[in-house]
Structures are given as C-alpha cells and as structure tokens.
mmCIF file of C-alpha atoms in Angstrom:
data_model
loop_
_atom_site.group_PDB
_atom_site.id
_atom_site.type_symbol
_atom_site.label_atom_id
_atom_site.label_comp_id
_atom_site.label_asym_id
_atom_site.label_seq_id
_atom_site.Cartn_x
_atom_site.Cartn_y
_atom_site.Cartn_z
ATOM 1 C CA VAL A 1 -33.864 77.341 56.132
ATOM 2 C CA GLY A 2 -34.209 79.411 53.013
ATOM 3 C CA GLU A 3 -37.494 81.079 52.053
ATOM 4 C CA VAL A 4 -39.087 81.791 48.670
ATOM 5 C CA TRP A 5 -41.780 84.430 48.452
ATOM 6 C CA TRP A 6 -44.329 84.682 45.626
ATOM 7 C CA THR A 7 -46.735 87.618 45.281
ATOM 8 C CA ASP A 8 -47.152 87.297 41.580
ATOM 9 C CA GLY A 9 -48.504 83.913 41.096
ATOM 10 C CA ALA A 10 -45.924 81.174 41.902
ATOM 11 C CA ILE A 11 -47.944 78.116 42.968
ATOM 12 C CA PHE A 12 -48.007 74.263 42.566
ATOM 13 C CA SER A 13 -50.204 73.224 39.809
ATOM 14 C CA LYS A 14 -49.861 69.549 38.723
ATOM 15 C CA GLY A 15 -46.134 69.841 39.600
ATOM 16 C CA LEU A 16 -45.426 73.067 37.647
ATOM 17 C CA VAL A 17 -45.799 76.706 38.493
ATOM 18 C CA ASN A 18 -49.083 78.659 37.725
ATOM 19 C CA SER A 19 -47.742 81.983 36.514
ATOM 20 C CA HIS A 20 -51.213 83.337 35.688
ATOM 21 C CA ALA A 21 -52.555 83.873 39.186
ATOM 22 C CA THR A 22 -52.291 87.621 39.940
ATOM 23 C CA ASP A 23 -53.426 88.056 43.563
ATOM 24 C CA SER A 24 -53.529 86.207 46.895
ATOM 25 C CA ARG A 25 -57.126 85.231 46.449
ATOM 26 C CA GLU A 26 -56.439 83.345 43.201
ATOM 27 C CA LEU A 27 -53.328 81.842 44.862
ATOM 28 C CA THR A 28 -55.441 80.527 47.824
ATOM 29 C CA THR A 29 -58.136 79.244 45.485
ATOM 30 C CA ALA A 30 -55.867 77.607 43.127
ATOM 31 C CA HIS A 31 -54.108 75.749 45.847
ATOM 32 C CA GLN A 32 -57.095 74.021 47.481
ATOM 33 C CA ALA A 33 -55.944 70.568 46.129
ATOM 34 C CA PRO A 34 -52.238 70.482 45.532
ATOM 35 C CA ARG A 35 -50.947 67.468 43.444
ATOM 36 C CA HIS A 36 -47.601 67.210 45.276
ATOM 37 C CA TRP A 37 -45.509 67.237 42.046
ATOM 38 C CA HIS A 38 -47.215 64.185 40.487
ATOM 39 C CA THR A 39 -45.514 61.786 43.019
ATOM 40 C CA ALA A 40 -48.457 59.374 42.429
ATOM 41 C CA ASP A 41 -47.423 59.218 38.736
ATOM 42 C CA MET A 42 -43.782 58.396 39.348
ATOM 43 C CA ALA A 43 -42.626 55.183 37.680
ATOM 44 C CA MET A 44 -42.174 52.439 40.278
ATOM 45 C CA ALA A 45 -39.089 50.496 40.110
ATOM 46 C CA THR A 46 -39.480 46.802 39.124
ATOM 47 C CA VAL A 47 -38.734 44.681 42.118
ATOM 48 C CA PRO A 48 -36.255 41.915 41.031
ATOM 49 C CA ILE A 49 -36.946 38.274 41.786
ATOM 50 C CA PRO A 50 -34.345 37.300 44.302
ATOM 51 C CA VAL A 51 -31.772 34.585 43.539
ATOM 52 C CA GLU A 52 -31.792 32.037 46.441
ATOM 53 C CA SER A 53 -29.091 29.693 45.270
ATOM 54 C CA VAL A 54 -26.339 29.491 42.456
ATOM 55 C CA CYS A 55 -24.972 26.564 40.617
ATOM 56 C CA GLU A 56 -21.517 27.006 39.184
ATOM 57 C CA MET A 57 -19.988 24.513 36.687
ATOM 58 C CA ASN A 58 -16.283 24.588 35.962
ATOM 59 C CA ALA A 59 -13.462 22.263 34.938
ATOM 60 C CA SER A 60 -10.033 22.141 36.472
ATOM 61 C CA SER A 61 -7.159 22.774 34.152
ATOM 62 C CA LYS A 62 -3.449 22.209 33.982
ATOM 63 C CA THR A 63 -0.928 23.825 31.841
ATOM 64 C CA GLY A 64 2.635 22.981 30.891
ATOM 65 C CA ALA A 65 5.123 22.828 28.000
ATOM 66 C CA ILE A 66 7.505 20.524 26.259
ATOM 67 C CA GLU A 67 10.425 21.205 23.941
ATOM 68 C CA PHE A 68 12.062 19.181 21.204
ATOM 69 C CA ARG A 69 15.581 20.479 20.467
ATOM 70 C CA ILE A 70 16.991 18.904 17.296
ATOM 71 C CA GLY A 71 20.685 19.552 16.973
ATOM 72 C CA ALA A 72 21.158 17.848 13.521
ATOM 73 C CA TRP A 73 18.205 18.699 11.414
ATOM 74 C CA SER A 74 19.822 17.692 8.270
ATOM 75 C CA ALA A 75 20.279 14.167 9.517
ATOM 76 C CA LEU A 76 16.447 13.486 9.911
ATOM 77 C CA PRO A 77 14.746 11.371 7.284
ATOM 78 C CA SER A 78 13.261 13.494 4.480
ATOM 79 C CA GLU A 79 10.939 11.313 2.633
ATOM 80 C CA HIS A 80 7.299 12.248 2.337
ATOM 81 C CA VAL A 81 4.835 10.156 4.564
ATOM 82 C CA MET A 82 1.590 8.822 2.952
ATOM 83 C CA GLY A 83 -1.107 8.011 5.444
ATOM 84 C CA GLY A 84 0.059 6.011 8.431
ATOM 85 C CA ALA A 85 3.397 4.861 7.024
ATOM 86 C CA PRO A 86 6.018 4.819 9.655
ATOM 87 C CA GLN A 87 9.068 5.945 7.527
ATOM 88 C CA GLY A 88 10.061 9.638 7.474
ATOM 89 C CA ARG A 89 8.728 10.293 11.045
ATOM 90 C CA THR A 90 10.988 11.446 13.888
ATOM 91 C CA LYS A 91 9.655 11.506 17.424
ATOM 92 C CA SER A 92 11.077 12.853 20.615
ATOM 93 C CA GLU A 93 11.343 10.851 23.692
ATOM 94 C CA THR A 94 8.202 10.867 26.041
ATOM 95 C CA MET A 95 7.893 14.059 28.138
ATOM 96 C CA GLN A 96 5.614 15.264 30.987
ATOM 97 C CA ALA A 97 3.393 18.364 30.801
ATOM 98 C CA ALA A 98 0.128 19.279 32.384
ATOM 99 C CA GLY A 99 0.004 15.933 34.332
ATOM 100 C CA GLU A 100 0.270 13.829 31.061
ATOM 101 C CA LYS A 101 2.738 12.203 28.831
ATOM 102 C CA TRP A 102 3.403 13.513 25.342
ATOM 103 C CA GLN A 103 5.798 13.255 22.370
ATOM 104 C CA ILE A 104 6.530 15.781 19.610
ATOM 105 C CA GLU A 105 6.751 14.353 16.083
ATOM 106 C CA VAL A 106 8.269 16.085 13.058
ATOM 107 C CA VAL A 107 8.096 15.079 9.453
ATOM 108 C CA PRO A 108 10.506 17.145 7.359
ATOM 109 C CA GLY A 109 9.089 15.704 4.110
ATOM 110 C CA GLY A 110 5.535 16.429 5.086
ATOM 111 C CA CYS A 111 2.450 14.136 5.265
ATOM 112 C CA SER A 112 -0.571 13.600 3.088
ATOM 113 C CA MET A 113 -3.516 11.034 2.811
ATOM 114 C CA PRO A 114 -4.121 8.615 0.039
ATOM 115 C CA ASP A 115 -7.472 10.086 -0.863
ATOM 116 C CA GLU A 116 -6.113 13.736 -1.464
ATOM 117 C CA SER A 117 -5.678 15.139 -4.901
ATOM 118 C CA GLU A 118 -2.276 15.064 -6.507
ATOM 119 C CA GLU A 119 -2.028 18.847 -6.428
ATOM 120 C CA GLU A 120 -2.674 18.803 -2.616
ATOM 121 C CA VAL A 121 -0.084 16.018 -2.154
ATOM 122 C CA GLU A 122 2.447 18.037 -4.100
ATOM 123 C CA ARG A 123 1.731 21.138 -1.838
ATOM 124 C CA LEU A 124 2.199 19.141 1.376
ATOM 125 C CA LYS A 125 5.415 17.772 0.149
ATOM 126 C CA GLU A 126 6.813 21.323 0.286
ATOM 127 C CA HIS A 127 5.912 21.749 3.957
ATOM 128 C CA VAL A 128 7.191 20.329 7.367
ATOM 129 C CA THR A 129 4.606 18.578 9.557
ATOM 130 C CA VAL A 130 4.724 19.032 13.334
ATOM 131 C CA SER A 131 2.369 17.121 15.665
ATOM 132 C CA LEU A 132 1.631 16.427 19.256
ATOM 133 C CA ALA A 133 1.334 12.716 20.186
ATOM 134 C CA TYR A 134 -0.496 11.566 23.327
ATOM 135 C CA THR A 135 1.014 8.669 25.328
ATOM 136 C CA GLY A 136 -1.012 8.892 28.557
ATOM 137 C CA ASP A 137 -3.755 6.734 30.084
ATOM 138 C CA SER A 138 -6.770 8.947 29.471
ATOM 139 C CA GLU A 139 -9.653 7.799 27.174
ATOM 140 C CA ALA A 140 -10.861 11.278 26.427
ATOM 141 C CA LEU A 141 -8.664 14.305 27.484
ATOM 142 C CA ARG A 142 -9.892 17.707 26.405
ATOM 143 C CA THR A 143 -6.890 19.776 25.408
ATOM 144 C CA LYS A 144 -5.728 22.935 23.725
ATOM 145 C CA TYR A 145 -2.175 23.450 22.571
ATOM 146 C CA LEU A 146 0.228 25.977 20.972
ATOM 147 C CA ILE A 147 3.077 24.861 18.617
ATOM 148 C CA THR A 148 6.016 27.302 18.526
ATOM 149 C CA LEU A 149 8.987 27.038 16.172
ATOM 150 C CA VAL A 150 11.472 29.170 18.067
ATOM 151 C CA ASN A 151 13.271 31.862 16.083
ATOM 152 C CA GLN A 152 16.962 31.794 17.144
ATOM 153 C CA LEU A 153 17.887 35.114 15.736
ATOM 154 C CA PRO A 154 17.573 38.234 17.879
ATOM 155 C CA GLY A 155 14.490 40.584 17.109
ATOM 156 C CA LYS A 156 12.795 37.990 14.897
ATOM 157 C CA ALA A 157 9.369 36.479 15.844
ATOM 158 C CA ASP A 158 8.535 32.869 16.468
ATOM 159 C CA ARG A 159 6.256 30.881 14.241
ATOM 160 C CA LYS A 160 3.136 29.839 15.993
ATOM 161 C CA VAL A 161 0.135 27.626 15.379
ATOM 162 C CA ASP A 162 -2.660 27.450 17.802
ATOM 163 C CA GLU A 163 -5.138 24.578 18.289
ATOM 164 C CA PRO A 164 -8.006 25.847 20.514
ATOM 165 C CA GLY A 165 -9.682 22.473 21.169
ATOM 166 C CA VAL A 166 -8.967 18.696 20.520
ATOM 167 C CA THR A 167 -9.637 15.648 22.489
ATOM 168 C CA PHE A 168 -6.782 13.124 22.946
ATOM 169 C CA GLY A 169 -7.091 9.459 23.971
ATOM 170 C CA GLN A 170 -5.481 5.998 23.715
ATOM 171 C CA VAL A 171 -7.524 5.070 20.603
ATOM 172 C CA ASN A 172 -8.377 7.037 17.480
ATOM 173 C CA THR A 173 -12.095 7.651 16.765
ATOM 174 C CA ASP A 174 -14.056 10.297 14.818
ATOM 175 C CA THR A 175 -13.682 12.789 17.703
ATOM 176 C CA ILE A 176 -10.598 11.361 19.720
ATOM 177 C CA PHE A 177 -7.084 11.464 18.419
ATOM 178 C CA THR A 178 -3.837 9.766 19.585
ATOM 179 C CA GLN A 179 -2.026 12.344 17.556
ATOM 180 C CA HIS A 180 -2.841 15.823 16.226
ATOM 181 C CA GLY A 181 -0.988 18.614 14.606
ATOM 182 C CA SER A 182 -0.255 20.840 11.578
ATOM 183 C CA ARG A 183 0.591 19.200 8.301
ATOM 184 C CA ASP A 184 1.666 22.514 6.714
ATOM 185 C CA PHE A 185 3.301 23.948 9.745
ATOM 186 C CA ILE A 186 6.139 25.758 7.766
ATOM 187 C CA LYS A 187 7.394 25.576 4.189
ATOM 188 C CA ARG A 188 10.620 23.536 4.093
ATOM 189 C CA SER A 189 12.478 26.069 2.097
ATOM 190 C CA ASP A 190 11.738 28.720 4.728
ATOM 191 C CA LEU A 191 12.952 26.562 7.561
ATOM 192 C CA GLN A 192 16.080 25.592 5.690
ATOM 193 C CA ASP A 193 17.058 29.150 5.056
ATOM 194 C CA GLU A 194 19.227 29.931 8.059
ATOM 195 C CA SER A 195 19.045 33.698 7.465
ATOM 196 C CA LYS A 196 15.463 33.561 8.661
ATOM 197 C CA GLY A 197 16.292 32.107 11.981
ATOM 198 C CA TRP A 198 14.202 28.971 12.047
ATOM 199 C CA LYS A 199 17.272 26.751 11.812
ATOM 200 C CA VAL A 200 20.683 27.995 12.971
ATOM 201 C CA ASN A 201 23.717 25.885 12.806
ATOM 202 C CA ASP A 202 21.444 23.028 11.830
ATOM 203 C CA ARG A 203 19.648 23.384 15.103
ATOM 204 C CA VAL A 204 15.803 23.622 15.391
ATOM 205 C CA ILE A 205 13.744 24.109 18.489
ATOM 206 C CA ILE A 206 10.002 23.174 18.678
ATOM 207 C CA ARG A 207 8.068 24.037 21.868
ATOM 208 C CA ILE A 208 4.470 23.001 22.508
ATOM 209 C CA ALA A 209 2.403 24.551 25.293
ATOM 210 C CA ILE A 210 -0.429 22.313 26.530
ATOM 211 C CA THR A 211 -3.508 22.966 28.546
ATOM 212 C CA THR A 212 -5.641 20.021 29.668
ATOM 213 C CA PHE A 213 -9.041 20.085 31.134
ATOM 214 C CA GLY A 214 -10.660 17.851 33.740
ATOM 215 C CA ASP A 215 -14.221 16.716 34.118
ATOM 216 C CA LEU A 216 -16.834 19.391 34.610
ATOM 217 C CA GLU A 217 -17.801 19.733 38.251
ATOM 218 C CA SER A 218 -20.773 21.631 39.795
ATOM 219 C CA THR A 219 -21.259 23.273 43.036
ATOM 220 C CA VAL A 220 -24.383 24.744 44.404
ATOM 221 C CA ALA A 221 -24.337 27.530 47.063
ATOM 222 C CA ALA A 222 -27.130 29.568 48.733
ATOM 223 C CA THR A 223 -26.796 33.293 48.157
ATOM 224 C CA ALA A 224 -27.146 35.982 50.836
ATOM 225 C CA PRO A 225 -30.484 37.647 50.497
ATOM 226 C CA ALA A 226 -30.270 40.933 48.743
ATOM 227 C CA PHE A 227 -31.898 43.908 50.467
ATOM 228 C CA THR A 228 -35.032 44.978 48.538
ATOM 229 C CA PRO A 229 -36.334 48.432 49.577
ATOM 230 C CA PRO A 230 -40.080 48.558 50.223
ATOM 231 C CA ASN A 231 -42.165 49.727 47.259
ATOM 232 C CA THR A 232 -43.388 52.890 49.013
ATOM 233 C CA VAL A 233 -41.850 55.679 46.965
ATOM 234 C CA THR A 234 -45.195 57.639 46.686
ATOM 235 C CA ALA A 235 -45.980 57.320 50.365
ATOM 236 C CA ASP A 236 -42.437 58.250 51.370
ATOM 237 C CA PHE A 237 -42.408 61.474 49.256
ATOM 238 C CA LYS A 238 -45.931 62.395 50.648
ATOM 239 C CA SER A 239 -44.697 61.833 54.193
ATOM 240 C CA LEU A 240 -41.719 64.105 53.704
ATOM 241 C CA LEU A 241 -43.940 66.868 52.383
ATOM 242 C CA ASP A 242 -46.533 66.535 55.102
ATOM 243 C CA SER A 243 -44.018 66.350 58.063
ATOM 244 C CA GLY A 244 -41.563 68.768 56.568
ATOM 245 C CA ARG A 245 -38.634 66.650 57.685
ATOM 246 C CA ALA A 246 -35.273 67.723 56.357
ATOM 247 C CA SER A 247 -36.819 70.579 54.347
ATOM 248 C CA ASP A 248 -34.601 73.393 53.285
ATOM 249 C CA ILE A 249 -37.061 75.748 51.631
ATOM 250 C CA THR A 250 -40.210 77.388 52.852
ATOM 251 C CA LEU A 251 -42.814 78.080 50.173
ATOM 252 C CA TYR A 252 -45.371 80.773 50.974
ATOM 253 C CA CYS A 253 -48.639 80.652 49.041
ATOM 254 C CA GLY A 254 -51.298 83.251 50.171
ATOM 255 C CA HIS A 255 -51.761 82.544 53.811
ATOM 256 C CA ARG A 256 -50.380 79.031 53.641
ATOM 257 C CA GLN A 257 -46.737 77.884 53.886
ATOM 258 C CA PHE A 258 -45.145 74.537 52.950
ATOM 259 C CA ALA A 259 -41.790 73.162 54.269
ATOM 260 C CA VAL A 260 -40.443 71.623 50.959
ATOM 261 C CA HIS A 261 -37.227 70.252 49.659
ATOM 262 C CA ARG A 262 -35.015 72.020 47.101
ATOM 263 C CA LEU A 263 -33.785 68.832 45.368
ATOM 264 C CA VAL A 264 -37.300 67.510 44.856
ATOM 265 C CA LEU A 265 -38.454 70.826 43.430
ATOM 266 C CA ARG A 266 -35.626 70.935 41.009
ATOM 267 C CA ALA A 267 -36.105 67.405 39.949
ATOM 268 C CA ARG A 268 -39.787 67.596 39.442
ATOM 269 C CA SER A 269 -40.257 71.154 38.074
ATOM 270 C CA PRO A 270 -38.324 72.862 35.170
ATOM 271 C CA TYR A 271 -39.472 76.227 36.604
ATOM 272 C CA PHE A 272 -37.822 75.562 39.922
ATOM 273 C CA GLU A 273 -34.771 74.113 38.283
ATOM 274 C CA GLY A 274 -34.393 77.386 36.387
ATOM 275 C CA LEU A 275 -35.159 79.494 39.495
ATOM 276 C CA PHE A 276 -32.615 77.765 41.813
ATOM 277 C CA SER A 277 -30.023 77.837 39.094
ATOM 278 C CA SER A 278 -30.311 81.616 38.811
ATOM 279 C CA SER A 279 -29.196 84.341 41.265
ATOM 280 C CA MET A 280 -32.854 85.157 42.215
ATOM 281 C CA ARG A 281 -33.528 85.188 46.006
#
C-alpha cells in the first residue's frame, strides 16, 4: 500500500485539493465534513427498458440464372416492333431458374409504343431490346434480375442492366408484368461491331441472373433477460471509501487517515491526476 503525506495543505474539499491550509489545525478543521469527491453528483446511467420478445419478418429467396446463346444473330428478324405486335421478336425456349419458368426475348430492331413521339421511336429503332418473360404459375412474384450481354473478347467488360425490383405474374396489370426488360439495352451498331466483343463470329450470349422472393413470414421469440446492474453507484463508491476495500493509497490529513483508491482520485481530481502522473512520492 502506498502512502501520500501532506504537511502543506493537501486535503479533500469538494473533490479537489485545498492548497491554502498551512498547518495541521487548519487541515483538521477543514476536513470535518468531507464530500467524498462529489460522488453524490455523479450522473446516473439511464436504465434501459428491457426487450422481452422480438418479432423478425423476412422473406425466403431463391437465385438462379438462365442463358440464351444465339449462334446466328444475323438470321434473326430485324424489323422494329410497335406495341404488342408479334413480328420481329425472338424468344428462347422455356428455362428454369430460382424455382420458376422463364424465357429470354430479344428484338434486334427495337420496340416502341404507339403513343411515343416520333423522335423517341426513331431513337429506339437504333437499339436492341432484351427482356425477361415469365411463364410460371405465380400471380404475383417479387423479383429482381440482372441482364448481362457477355463480352466474348478477353479483357473486355460485359454490358449489364440491373432491375432491382419488379413483380411478375400470369396477367399484366398496372403493377404486375408477364414480361419486363430494357428497350434500349444496347445500340445495334455497337453490338454489330465485332471488334467490341458483343458479337463474335455472329454469336451473341445473353445471361439473366434472377432472384425471386417468397411471402413475408414472421417469427416471435422471447429474449434472454439482459443483466441490469443496480442503480447504486453513489452508495457503492461510499462503501469503498468507508470500508477501505481494495485501497492502494493511504491519505494522511492531520491526525486522520483515509484508505483511498488511486484510480478514483485520478478520475475525480485534476490535482491528483497531475500528482500521480509525476515522479513525486
């Protein structure tokens, strides 16, 4: 146990040191009612309200991919498609991914709608349309998908278009689609230029990664009770001072002595922080 001696006025006074007392009589008088470093003024920690049960809501998901490899691109119909006209479209066979049935459709001449401006129609005629068609049984299947035009030349990047959220179903409505895609996926002139790698030896590869989401499901579980310490910080610190338990410093003040704790002194008093940080003994 270390000892700290004061004969020139070191004494507790509201948690600090009274450096003005000059003799033992003043020390004894000044210490009649020690404040114990303002422990009564310490901010009490807010006790959290315990969480007794938790509800978790999640949806199951499945992920898969389908790929359409077209070995004779130049043989596909090239006319522009207006609205829902059937000509000019080329669809893959039905494929399976993410537990559902799908087709990939390409329109080399592009697609437009009857109510679009002439300028927009002409722009879309210069692009290739790629879309994902749903042929499964669901009435409302939440889905996200990523269309990739595979670049077949080494070191060149694929072209990708991401659709973060769409609902597929058997019937088209304002919010549900039987088919969905990108009408301006890539300019036809870029795809036709084989030096760019999108079409090599008249071969084009289109891949679509699909993730489907099931119904939302909820589970409720009780939580293990968290330990909450008693709100007795002030009483605990006073008990340490009064009992002298685990003390590592003895403070002499006149004819009285106190078994105290170095860490508490340093935390509560700048004076003692400086003192214990120095070489003074």
